[in-house]
Coordinates of C-alpha atoms and ligand atoms in Angstrom, one line a residue:
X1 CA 36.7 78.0 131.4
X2 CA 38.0 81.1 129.9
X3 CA 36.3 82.1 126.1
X4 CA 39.2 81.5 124.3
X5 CA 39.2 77.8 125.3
X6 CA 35.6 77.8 123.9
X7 CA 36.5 79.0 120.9
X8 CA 39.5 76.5 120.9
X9 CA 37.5 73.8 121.0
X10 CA 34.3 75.2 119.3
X11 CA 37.3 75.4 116.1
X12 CA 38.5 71.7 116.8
X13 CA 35.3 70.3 116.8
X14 CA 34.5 71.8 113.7
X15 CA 37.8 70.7 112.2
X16 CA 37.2 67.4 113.6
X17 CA 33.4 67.6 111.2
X18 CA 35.8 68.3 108.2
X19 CA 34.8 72.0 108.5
X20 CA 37.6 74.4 107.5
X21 CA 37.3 77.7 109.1
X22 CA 39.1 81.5 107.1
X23 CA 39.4 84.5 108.5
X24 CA 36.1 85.8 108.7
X25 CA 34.1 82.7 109.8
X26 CA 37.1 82.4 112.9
X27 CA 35.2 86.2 113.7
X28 CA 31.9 85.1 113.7
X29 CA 32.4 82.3 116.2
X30 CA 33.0 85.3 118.6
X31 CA 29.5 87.2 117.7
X32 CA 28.1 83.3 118.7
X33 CA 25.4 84.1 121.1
X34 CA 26.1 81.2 124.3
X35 CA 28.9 80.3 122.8
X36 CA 28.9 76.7 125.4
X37 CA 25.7 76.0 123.9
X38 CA 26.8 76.2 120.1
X39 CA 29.4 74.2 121.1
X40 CA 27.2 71.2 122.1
X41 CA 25.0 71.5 119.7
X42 CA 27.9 71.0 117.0
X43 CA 28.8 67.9 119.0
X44 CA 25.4 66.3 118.8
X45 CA 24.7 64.7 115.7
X46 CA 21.4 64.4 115.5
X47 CA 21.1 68.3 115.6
X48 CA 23.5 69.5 113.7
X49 CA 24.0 66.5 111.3
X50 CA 26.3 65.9 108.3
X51 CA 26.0 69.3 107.4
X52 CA 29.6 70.5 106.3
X53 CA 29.3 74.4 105.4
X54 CA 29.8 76.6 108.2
X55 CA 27.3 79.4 107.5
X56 CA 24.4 76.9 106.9
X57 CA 25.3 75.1 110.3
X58 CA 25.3 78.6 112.0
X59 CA 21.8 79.4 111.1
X60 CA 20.8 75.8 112.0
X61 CA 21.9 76.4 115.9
X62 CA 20.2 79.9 115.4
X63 CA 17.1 78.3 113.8
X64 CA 16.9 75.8 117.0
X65 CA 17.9 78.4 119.9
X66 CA 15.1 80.6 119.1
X67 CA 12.6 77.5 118.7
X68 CA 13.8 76.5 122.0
X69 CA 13.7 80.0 124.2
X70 CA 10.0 80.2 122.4
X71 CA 8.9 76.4 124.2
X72 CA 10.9 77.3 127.3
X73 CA 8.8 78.8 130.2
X74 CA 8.9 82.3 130.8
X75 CA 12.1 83.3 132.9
X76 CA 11.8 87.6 132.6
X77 CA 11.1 88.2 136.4
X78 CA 14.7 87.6 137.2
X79 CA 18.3 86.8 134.9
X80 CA 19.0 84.4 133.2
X81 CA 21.0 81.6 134.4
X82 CA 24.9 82.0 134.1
X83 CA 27.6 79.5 134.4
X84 CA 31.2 79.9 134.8
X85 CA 34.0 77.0 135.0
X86 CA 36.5 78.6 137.1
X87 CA 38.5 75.5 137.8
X88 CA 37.9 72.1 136.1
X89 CA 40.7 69.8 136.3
X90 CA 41.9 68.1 132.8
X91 CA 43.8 65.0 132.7
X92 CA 47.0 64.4 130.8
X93 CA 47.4 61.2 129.8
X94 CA 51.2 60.5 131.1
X95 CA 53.2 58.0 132.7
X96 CA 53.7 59.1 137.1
X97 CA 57.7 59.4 137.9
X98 CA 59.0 60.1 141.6
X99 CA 59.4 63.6 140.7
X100 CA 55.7 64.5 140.2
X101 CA 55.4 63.0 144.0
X102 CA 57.9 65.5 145.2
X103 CA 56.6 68.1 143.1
X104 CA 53.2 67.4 144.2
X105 CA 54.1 68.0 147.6
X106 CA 56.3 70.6 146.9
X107 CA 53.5 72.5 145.6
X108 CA 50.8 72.0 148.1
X109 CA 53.6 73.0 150.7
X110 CA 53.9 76.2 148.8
X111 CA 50.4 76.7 147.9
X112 CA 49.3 76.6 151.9
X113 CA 52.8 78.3 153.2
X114 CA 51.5 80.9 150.6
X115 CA 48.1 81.1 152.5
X116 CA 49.7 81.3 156.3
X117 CA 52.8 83.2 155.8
X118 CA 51.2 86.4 155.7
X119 CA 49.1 85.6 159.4
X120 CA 50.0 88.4 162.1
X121 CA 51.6 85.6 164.6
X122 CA 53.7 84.3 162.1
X123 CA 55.7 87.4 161.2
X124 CA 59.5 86.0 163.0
X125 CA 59.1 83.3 160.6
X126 CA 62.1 81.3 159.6
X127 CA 62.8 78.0 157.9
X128 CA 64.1 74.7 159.8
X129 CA 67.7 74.7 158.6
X130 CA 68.0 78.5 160.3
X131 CA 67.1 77.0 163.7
X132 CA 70.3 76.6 165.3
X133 CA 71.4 79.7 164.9
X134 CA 68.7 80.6 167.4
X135 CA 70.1 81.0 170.6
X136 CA 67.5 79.2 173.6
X137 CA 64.5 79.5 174.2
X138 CA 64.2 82.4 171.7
X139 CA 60.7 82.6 169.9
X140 CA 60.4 81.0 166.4
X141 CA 57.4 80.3 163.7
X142 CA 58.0 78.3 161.2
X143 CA 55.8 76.8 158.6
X144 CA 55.9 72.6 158.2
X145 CA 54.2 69.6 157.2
X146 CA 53.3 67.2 159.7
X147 CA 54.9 64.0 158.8
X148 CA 54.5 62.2 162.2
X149 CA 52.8 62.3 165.2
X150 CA 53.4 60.5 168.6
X151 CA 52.0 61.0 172.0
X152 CA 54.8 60.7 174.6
X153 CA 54.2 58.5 177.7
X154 CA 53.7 62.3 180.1
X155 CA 51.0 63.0 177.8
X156 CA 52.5 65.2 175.3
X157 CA 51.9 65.4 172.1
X158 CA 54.9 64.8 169.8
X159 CA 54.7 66.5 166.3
X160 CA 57.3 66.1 163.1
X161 CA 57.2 69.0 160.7
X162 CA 59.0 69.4 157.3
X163 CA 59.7 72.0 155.2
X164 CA 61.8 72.1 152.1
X165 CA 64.6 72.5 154.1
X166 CA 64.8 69.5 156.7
X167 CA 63.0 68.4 159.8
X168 CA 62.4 69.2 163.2
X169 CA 60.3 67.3 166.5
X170 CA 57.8 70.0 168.0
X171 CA 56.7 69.4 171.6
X172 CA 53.0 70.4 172.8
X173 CA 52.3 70.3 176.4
X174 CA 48.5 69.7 177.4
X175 CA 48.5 73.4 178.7
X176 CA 49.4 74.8 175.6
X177 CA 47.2 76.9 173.1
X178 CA 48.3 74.6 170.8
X179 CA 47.0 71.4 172.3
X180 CA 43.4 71.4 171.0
X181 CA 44.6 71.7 167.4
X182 CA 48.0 69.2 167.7
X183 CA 45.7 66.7 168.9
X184 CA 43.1 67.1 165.7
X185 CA 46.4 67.2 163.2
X186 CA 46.5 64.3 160.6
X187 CA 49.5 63.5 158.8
X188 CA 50.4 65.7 156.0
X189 CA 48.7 68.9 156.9
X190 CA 50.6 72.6 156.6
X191 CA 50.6 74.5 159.6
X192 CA 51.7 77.0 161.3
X193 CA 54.2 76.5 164.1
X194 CA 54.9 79.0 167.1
X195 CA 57.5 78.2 169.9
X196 CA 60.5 78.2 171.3
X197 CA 63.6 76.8 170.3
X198 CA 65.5 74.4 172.7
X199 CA 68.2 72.1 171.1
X200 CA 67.1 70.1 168.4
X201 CA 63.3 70.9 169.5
X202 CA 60.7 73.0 169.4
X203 CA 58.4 73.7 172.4
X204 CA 54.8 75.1 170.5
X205 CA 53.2 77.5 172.5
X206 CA 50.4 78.1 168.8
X207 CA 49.5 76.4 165.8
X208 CA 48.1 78.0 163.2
X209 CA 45.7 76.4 160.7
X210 CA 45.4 78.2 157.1
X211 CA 41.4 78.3 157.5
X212 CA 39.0 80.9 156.3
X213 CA 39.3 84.4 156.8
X214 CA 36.7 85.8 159.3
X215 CA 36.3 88.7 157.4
X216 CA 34.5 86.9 154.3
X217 CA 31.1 88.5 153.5
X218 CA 27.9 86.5 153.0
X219 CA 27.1 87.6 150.0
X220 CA 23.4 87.8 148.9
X221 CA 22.0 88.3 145.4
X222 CA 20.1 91.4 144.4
X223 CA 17.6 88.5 142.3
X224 CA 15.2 86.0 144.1
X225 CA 16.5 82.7 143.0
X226 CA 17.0 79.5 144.2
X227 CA 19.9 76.5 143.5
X228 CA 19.0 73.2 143.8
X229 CA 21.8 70.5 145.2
X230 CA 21.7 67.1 144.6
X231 CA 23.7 64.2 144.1
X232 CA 24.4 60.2 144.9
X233 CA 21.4 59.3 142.6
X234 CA 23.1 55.8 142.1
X235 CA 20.7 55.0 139.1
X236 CA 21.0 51.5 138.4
X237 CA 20.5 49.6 141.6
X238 CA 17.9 47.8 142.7
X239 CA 17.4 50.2 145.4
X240 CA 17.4 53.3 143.8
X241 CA 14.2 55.3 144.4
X242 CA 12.2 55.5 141.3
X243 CA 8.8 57.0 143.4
X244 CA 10.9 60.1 145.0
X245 CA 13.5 60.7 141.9
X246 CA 10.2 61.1 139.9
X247 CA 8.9 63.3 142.4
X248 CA 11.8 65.3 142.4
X249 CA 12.1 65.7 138.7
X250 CA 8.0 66.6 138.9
X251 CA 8.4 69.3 141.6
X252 CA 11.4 70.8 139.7
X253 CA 8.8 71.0 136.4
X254 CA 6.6 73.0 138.7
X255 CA 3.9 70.0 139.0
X256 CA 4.2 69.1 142.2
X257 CA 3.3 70.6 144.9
X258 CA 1.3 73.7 145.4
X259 CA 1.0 77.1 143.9
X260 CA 3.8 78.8 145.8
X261 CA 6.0 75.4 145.8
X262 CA 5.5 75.8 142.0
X263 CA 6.7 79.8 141.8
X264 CA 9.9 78.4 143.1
X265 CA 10.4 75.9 141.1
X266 CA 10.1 77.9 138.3
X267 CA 12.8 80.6 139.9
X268 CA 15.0 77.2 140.2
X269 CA 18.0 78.3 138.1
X270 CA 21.0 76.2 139.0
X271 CA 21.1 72.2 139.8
X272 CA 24.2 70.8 141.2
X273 CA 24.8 67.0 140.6
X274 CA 27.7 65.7 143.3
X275 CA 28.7 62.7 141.9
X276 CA 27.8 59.2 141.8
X277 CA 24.7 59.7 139.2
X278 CA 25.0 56.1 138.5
X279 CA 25.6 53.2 140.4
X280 CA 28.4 51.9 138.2
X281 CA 29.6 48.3 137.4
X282 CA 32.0 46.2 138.8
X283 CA 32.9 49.1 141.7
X284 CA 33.0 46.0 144.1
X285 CA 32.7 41.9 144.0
X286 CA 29.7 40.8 143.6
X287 CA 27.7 44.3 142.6
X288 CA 26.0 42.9 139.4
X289 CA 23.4 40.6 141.7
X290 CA 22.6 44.5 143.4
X291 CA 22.0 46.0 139.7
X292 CA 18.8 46.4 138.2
X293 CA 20.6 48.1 134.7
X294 CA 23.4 45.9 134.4
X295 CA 25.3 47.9 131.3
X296 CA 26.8 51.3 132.4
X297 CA 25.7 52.6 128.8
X298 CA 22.2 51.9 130.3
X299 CA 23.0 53.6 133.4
X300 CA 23.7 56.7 131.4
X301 CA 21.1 57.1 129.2
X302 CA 18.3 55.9 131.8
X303 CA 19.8 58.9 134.1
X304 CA 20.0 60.8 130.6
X305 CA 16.2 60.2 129.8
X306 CA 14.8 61.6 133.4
X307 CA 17.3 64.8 133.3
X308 CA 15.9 65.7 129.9
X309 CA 12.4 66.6 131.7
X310 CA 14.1 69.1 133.3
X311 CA 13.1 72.6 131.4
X312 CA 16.1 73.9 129.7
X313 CA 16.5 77.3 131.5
X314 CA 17.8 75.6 134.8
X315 CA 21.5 74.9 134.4
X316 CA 22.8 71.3 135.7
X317 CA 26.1 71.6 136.8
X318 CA 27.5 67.8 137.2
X319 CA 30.8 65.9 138.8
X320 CA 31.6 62.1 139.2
X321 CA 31.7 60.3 142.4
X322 CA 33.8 57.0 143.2
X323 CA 30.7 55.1 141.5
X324 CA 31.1 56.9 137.9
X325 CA 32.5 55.0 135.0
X326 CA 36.1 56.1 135.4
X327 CA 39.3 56.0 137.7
X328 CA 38.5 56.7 141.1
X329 CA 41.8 58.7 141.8
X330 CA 41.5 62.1 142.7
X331 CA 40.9 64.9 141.1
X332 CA 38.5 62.7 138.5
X333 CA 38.3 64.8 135.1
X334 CA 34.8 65.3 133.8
X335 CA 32.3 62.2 132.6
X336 CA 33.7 60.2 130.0
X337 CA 31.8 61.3 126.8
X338 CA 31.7 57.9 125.5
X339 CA 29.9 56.6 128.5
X340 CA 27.6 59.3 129.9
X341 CA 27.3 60.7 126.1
X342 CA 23.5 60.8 126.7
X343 CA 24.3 63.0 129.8
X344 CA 27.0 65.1 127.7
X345 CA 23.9 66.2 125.0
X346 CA 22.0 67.8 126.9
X347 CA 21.6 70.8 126.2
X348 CA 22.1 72.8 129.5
X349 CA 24.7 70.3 131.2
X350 CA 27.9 71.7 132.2
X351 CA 30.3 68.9 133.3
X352 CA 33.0 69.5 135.4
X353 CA 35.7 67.6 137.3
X354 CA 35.9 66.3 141.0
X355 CA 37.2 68.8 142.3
X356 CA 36.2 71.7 140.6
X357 CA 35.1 75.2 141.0
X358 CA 32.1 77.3 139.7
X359 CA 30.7 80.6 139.8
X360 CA 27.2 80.5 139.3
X361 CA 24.6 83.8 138.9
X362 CA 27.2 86.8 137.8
X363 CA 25.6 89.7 136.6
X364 CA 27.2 93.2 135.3
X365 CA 26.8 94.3 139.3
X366 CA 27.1 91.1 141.2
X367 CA 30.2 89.0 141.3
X368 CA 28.0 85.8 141.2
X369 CA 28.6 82.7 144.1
X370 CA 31.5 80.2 143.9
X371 CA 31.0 77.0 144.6
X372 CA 33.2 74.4 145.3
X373 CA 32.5 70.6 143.9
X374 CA 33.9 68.1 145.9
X375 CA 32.2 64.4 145.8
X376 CA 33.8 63.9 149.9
X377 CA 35.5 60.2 149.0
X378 CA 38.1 61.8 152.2
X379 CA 35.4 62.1 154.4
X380 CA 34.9 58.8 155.6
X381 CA 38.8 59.0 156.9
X382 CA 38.4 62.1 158.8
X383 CA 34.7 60.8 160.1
X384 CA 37.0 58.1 162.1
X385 CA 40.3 59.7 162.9
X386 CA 39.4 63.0 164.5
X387 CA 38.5 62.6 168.0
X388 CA 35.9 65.2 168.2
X389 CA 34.1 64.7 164.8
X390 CA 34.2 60.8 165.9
X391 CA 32.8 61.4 169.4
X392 CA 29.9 63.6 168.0
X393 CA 28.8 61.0 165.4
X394 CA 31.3 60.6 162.8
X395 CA 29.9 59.7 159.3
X396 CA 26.6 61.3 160.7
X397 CA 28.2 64.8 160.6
X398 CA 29.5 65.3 157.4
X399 CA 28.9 69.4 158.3
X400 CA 32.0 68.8 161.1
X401 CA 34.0 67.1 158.4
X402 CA 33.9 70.0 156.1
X403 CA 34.6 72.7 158.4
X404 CA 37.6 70.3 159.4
X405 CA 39.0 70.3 156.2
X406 CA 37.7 73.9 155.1
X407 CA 39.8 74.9 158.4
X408 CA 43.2 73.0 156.5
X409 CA 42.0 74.3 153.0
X410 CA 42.9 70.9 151.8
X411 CA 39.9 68.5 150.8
X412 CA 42.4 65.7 151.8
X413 CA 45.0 66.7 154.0
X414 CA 46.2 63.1 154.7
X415 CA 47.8 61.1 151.5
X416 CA 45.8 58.2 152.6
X417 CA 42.7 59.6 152.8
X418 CA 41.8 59.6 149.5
X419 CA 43.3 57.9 146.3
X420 CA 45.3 60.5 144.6
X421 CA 47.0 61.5 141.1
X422 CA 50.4 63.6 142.3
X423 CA 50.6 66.4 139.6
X424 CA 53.9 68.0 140.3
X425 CA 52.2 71.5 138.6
X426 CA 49.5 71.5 141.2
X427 CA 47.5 70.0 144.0
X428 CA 44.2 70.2 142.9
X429 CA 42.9 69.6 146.1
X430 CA 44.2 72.4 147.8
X431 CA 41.2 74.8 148.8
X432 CA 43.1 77.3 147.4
X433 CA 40.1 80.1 146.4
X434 CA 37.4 80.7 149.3
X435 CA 33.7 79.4 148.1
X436 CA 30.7 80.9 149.1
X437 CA 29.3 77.4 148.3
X438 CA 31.0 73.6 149.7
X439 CA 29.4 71.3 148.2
X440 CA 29.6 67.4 148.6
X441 CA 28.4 64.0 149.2
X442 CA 29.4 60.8 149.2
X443 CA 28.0 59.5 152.9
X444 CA 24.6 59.8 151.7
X445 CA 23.6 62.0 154.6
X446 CA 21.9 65.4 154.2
X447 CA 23.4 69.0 156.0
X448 CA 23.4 72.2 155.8
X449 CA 25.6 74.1 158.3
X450 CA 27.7 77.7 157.9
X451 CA 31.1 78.3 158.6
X452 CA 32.6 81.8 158.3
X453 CA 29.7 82.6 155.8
X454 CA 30.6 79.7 153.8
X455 CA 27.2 77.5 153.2
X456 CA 27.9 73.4 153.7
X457 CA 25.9 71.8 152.1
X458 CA 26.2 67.5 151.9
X459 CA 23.6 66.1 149.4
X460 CA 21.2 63.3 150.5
X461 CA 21.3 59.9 148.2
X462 CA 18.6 58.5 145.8
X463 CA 19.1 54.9 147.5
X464 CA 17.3 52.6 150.1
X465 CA 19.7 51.6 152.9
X466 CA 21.6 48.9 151.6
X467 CA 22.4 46.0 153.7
X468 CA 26.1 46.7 154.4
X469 CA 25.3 50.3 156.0
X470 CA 22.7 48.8 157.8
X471 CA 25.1 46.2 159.2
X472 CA 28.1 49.2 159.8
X473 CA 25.3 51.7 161.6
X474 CA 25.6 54.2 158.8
X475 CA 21.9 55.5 158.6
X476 CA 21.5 57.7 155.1
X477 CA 19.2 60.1 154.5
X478 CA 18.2 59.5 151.2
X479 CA 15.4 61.2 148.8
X480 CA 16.1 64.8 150.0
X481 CA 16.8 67.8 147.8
X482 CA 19.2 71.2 149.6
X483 CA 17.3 74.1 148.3
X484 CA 19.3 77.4 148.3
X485 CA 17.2 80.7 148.1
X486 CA 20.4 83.1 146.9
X487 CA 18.8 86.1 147.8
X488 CA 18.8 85.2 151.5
X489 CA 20.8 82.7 151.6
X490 CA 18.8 79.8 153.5
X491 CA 18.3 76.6 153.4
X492 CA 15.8 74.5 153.0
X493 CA 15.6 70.7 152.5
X494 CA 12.7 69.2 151.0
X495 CA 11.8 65.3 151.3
X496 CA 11.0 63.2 148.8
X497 CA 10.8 60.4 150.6
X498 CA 9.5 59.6 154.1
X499 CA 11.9 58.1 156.2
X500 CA 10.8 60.0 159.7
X501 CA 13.0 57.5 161.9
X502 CA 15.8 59.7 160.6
X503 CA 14.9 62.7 162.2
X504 CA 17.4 63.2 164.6
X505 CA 20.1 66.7 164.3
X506 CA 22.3 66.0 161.7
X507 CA 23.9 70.0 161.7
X508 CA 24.8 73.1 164.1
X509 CA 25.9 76.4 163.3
Ligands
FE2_1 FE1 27.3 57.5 146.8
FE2_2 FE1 30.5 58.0 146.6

């Protein structure tokens, strides 16, 4: 989020409190020392109050931060933790017409045609209504959406594309270079078309897909420390793992573990929270005879209570899943305040929405890491309609699935895959901004896997294997935490919990 937001809603807040703001008080707010941190502390009543003079509340939050870097452990061997929103959806509350469908595709057709269009083998490139004044078999790119695809009875692979200015079949033979990818394409993903024309078709000899550059560095950070990612807690339910969580939230304190465990702990600076903290009510028929907190307040402020222990120098960095108390369509703002408000107050929380992006670690001379939120509610659909991720394991490889859709810079390519919001200004769930970071979760299986020096990372679940997984053959890997040293970049994953049946290869390079 960009400072003068802050101080937009640093000002609102206040006038909200009954605090009127001149001239020179509107100045001060900019001298504010962590600016994020002022601002929840004016939110929370119970620090800051009734108190209705600005001044005296200002020296109030000044009083409290120095009390609390003084009880905070001792963080000068590297920088201090930095957080940056860079992209954190906000919903409008308004009414959904045709248009914003259109407009919504309109602009993730633009947004991915602005990605491809600049690719070396699509430099004849033309638009569908040019075609027939092509003469045969002359070579043609264009850039489309797949809106149907049929296999012909010879074998062929039989694609629609769209763009904004009609339709047209392409044709890819099996020994074409564009066979391999036509037959991975799910509806509703932008690529790139190279053929040649003949009559009303096209006869592909490439597809392009908008993927990731292969120049992108790996970027290191001139500081040893480490990021922690988690997510899928699913507090509430009967089988969520009290033993590991609390062993989790022990090691992060530094007392667990031994001597050199404990170092790194203490160099722990970011945690990353992939949604579903909570397991929710009512999310399907049935659930409350699963729940062992049956009020979603309680959820929250159980979820609240354990967080807390965490020492206030590591940032937590949270987005909701399907399970959190709000709608489930995509992209999901931020935790409601009113229920997660115990989550809200604490006082290094940064909530963000699902989707979102964040640059973590920025100094003067490093450009910090971005990393890219995304709870993986799609996943599941790709898991089963991609031949190859379904042949090598499906659910089990959630590293496959997000170099899939890494590879379409779309965290949903297909309409159905997800539930969606259109927003005719902008498809949220276009990958349009390279992370150094994916992170995700949702199938409750842990990996860690690279593609084009972007680190995947799928968080493990705080869960026992429920029933219904058991009964579908989806195995989780629950009670593990992805620890990321940033100054090498590896991974490591510790367990929390000892579940050694689940051993098997979950990841490649
Ligand atoms: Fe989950
Ligand atoms: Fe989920």
């Amino acid at each position: 989020m960009l400072e003068i937001d802050k101080k937009r809603e640093i000002v609102s807040t206040l006038m909200g409190k009954g605090i009127l703001l001149d001239r020179a008080m509107l100045g001060k707010i900019d001298t504010i020392p962590e600016q994020e941190r002022f601002h929840r502390f004016i939110l929370d009543d119970n620090a800051a109050g009734q108190e209705a003079d600005f001044t005296r509340l200002l020296e109030k939050y000044l009083q409290t931060r120095t009390e609390q870097a003084e009880a905070a452990p001792d963080t000068t061997d590297t920088q201090n933790a930095k957080v940056e929103i860079i992209f954190s959806y906000k919903a409008e509350p308004k009414k959904r017409e045709v248009q914003d469908f259109t407009g919504y595709f309109t602009s993730r057709y633009d947004s991915l045609r602005s990605i491809l269009q600049h690719r070396k083998e699509l430099q004849s490139l033309t638009s569908i209504n040019r075609l027939n004044q092509k003469r045969e078999r002359e070579q043609t790119a264009l850039i489309g959406m797949i809106t149907d695809k049929q296999e012909t009875k010879t074998g062929k692979i039989m694609l629609t594309a769209e763009d904004m200015t009609g339709k047209i079949k392409v044709i890819v033979s099996q020994n074409s270079d564009a066979y391999e990818i036509a037959k991975e394409t799910t509806l509703d993903e932008v690529l790139g078309i190279v053929g040649t024309c003949a009559g009303d078709v096209i006869f592909a000899s490439n597809l392009i897909l908008p993927d990731i550059p292969l120049y992108k560095e790996m970027k290191k950070s001139p500081d040893e420390a480490y990021v922690l990612f988690l997510g899928d807690f699913h507090l509430g339910s009967k089988l969520f793992l009290w033993e590991p969580f609390e062993k989790l939230i022990t090691w992060i304190r530094g007392e667990q573990g031994n001597e050199k465990q404990a170092e790194i702990a203490k160099k722990v600076k970011y945690i990353f929270v992939t949604g579903d903290l909570v397991e929710g009510v009512g999310i399907y028929p049935d659930q409350e005879k699963d729940l062992a907190i049956t009020d979603i307040y309680e959820q929250y402020n159980e979820l609240a209570k354990h967080l807390r222990r965490i020492p206030q120098d590591k940032r937590i960095i949270i987005c909701p899943g399907n399970h959190d108390a709000m709608r489930i369509a995509e992209p999901q703002p931020p935790l409601y305040k009113d229920f997660a408000e115990a989550v809200w107050k604490l006082p290094n929380v940064t909530m963000v929405s699902n989707p979102a992006y964040v640059n973590i670690h920025s100094s003067e001379s490093f450009p910090g890491f971005d990393v890219l939120m995304y709870h993986g509610f799609s996943f599941i659909y790709y898991a089963n309609a991609v031949e190859s991720i379904r042949n090598k394991g499906g659910q089990r490889r959630p590293d496959l699935i997000m170099k899939y859709l890494l590879q379409r810079r779309h965290l949903a390519p297909t309409h159905k895959s997800t539930l969606y919001l259109p927003d005719a200004q902008k498809d949220s769930l276009v990958i349009d901004k390279i992370p150094d970071f994916f992170a995700s979760g949702h199938i409750h299986r842990t990996s860690a896997a690279n593609y084009r020096n972007i680190t995947m990372l799928n968080c493990s679940s705080w869960l026992e294997m429920t029933e219904y997984q058991e009964k579908v053959g989806l195995i989780p890997q629950p009670g593990r935490a992805l620890l990321v040293n940033l100054q090498t970049r590896k991974v490591k994953i510790l367990k929390f919990y000892d579940d050694t049946q689940n051993e098997e290869q979950t990841s490649e390079e």
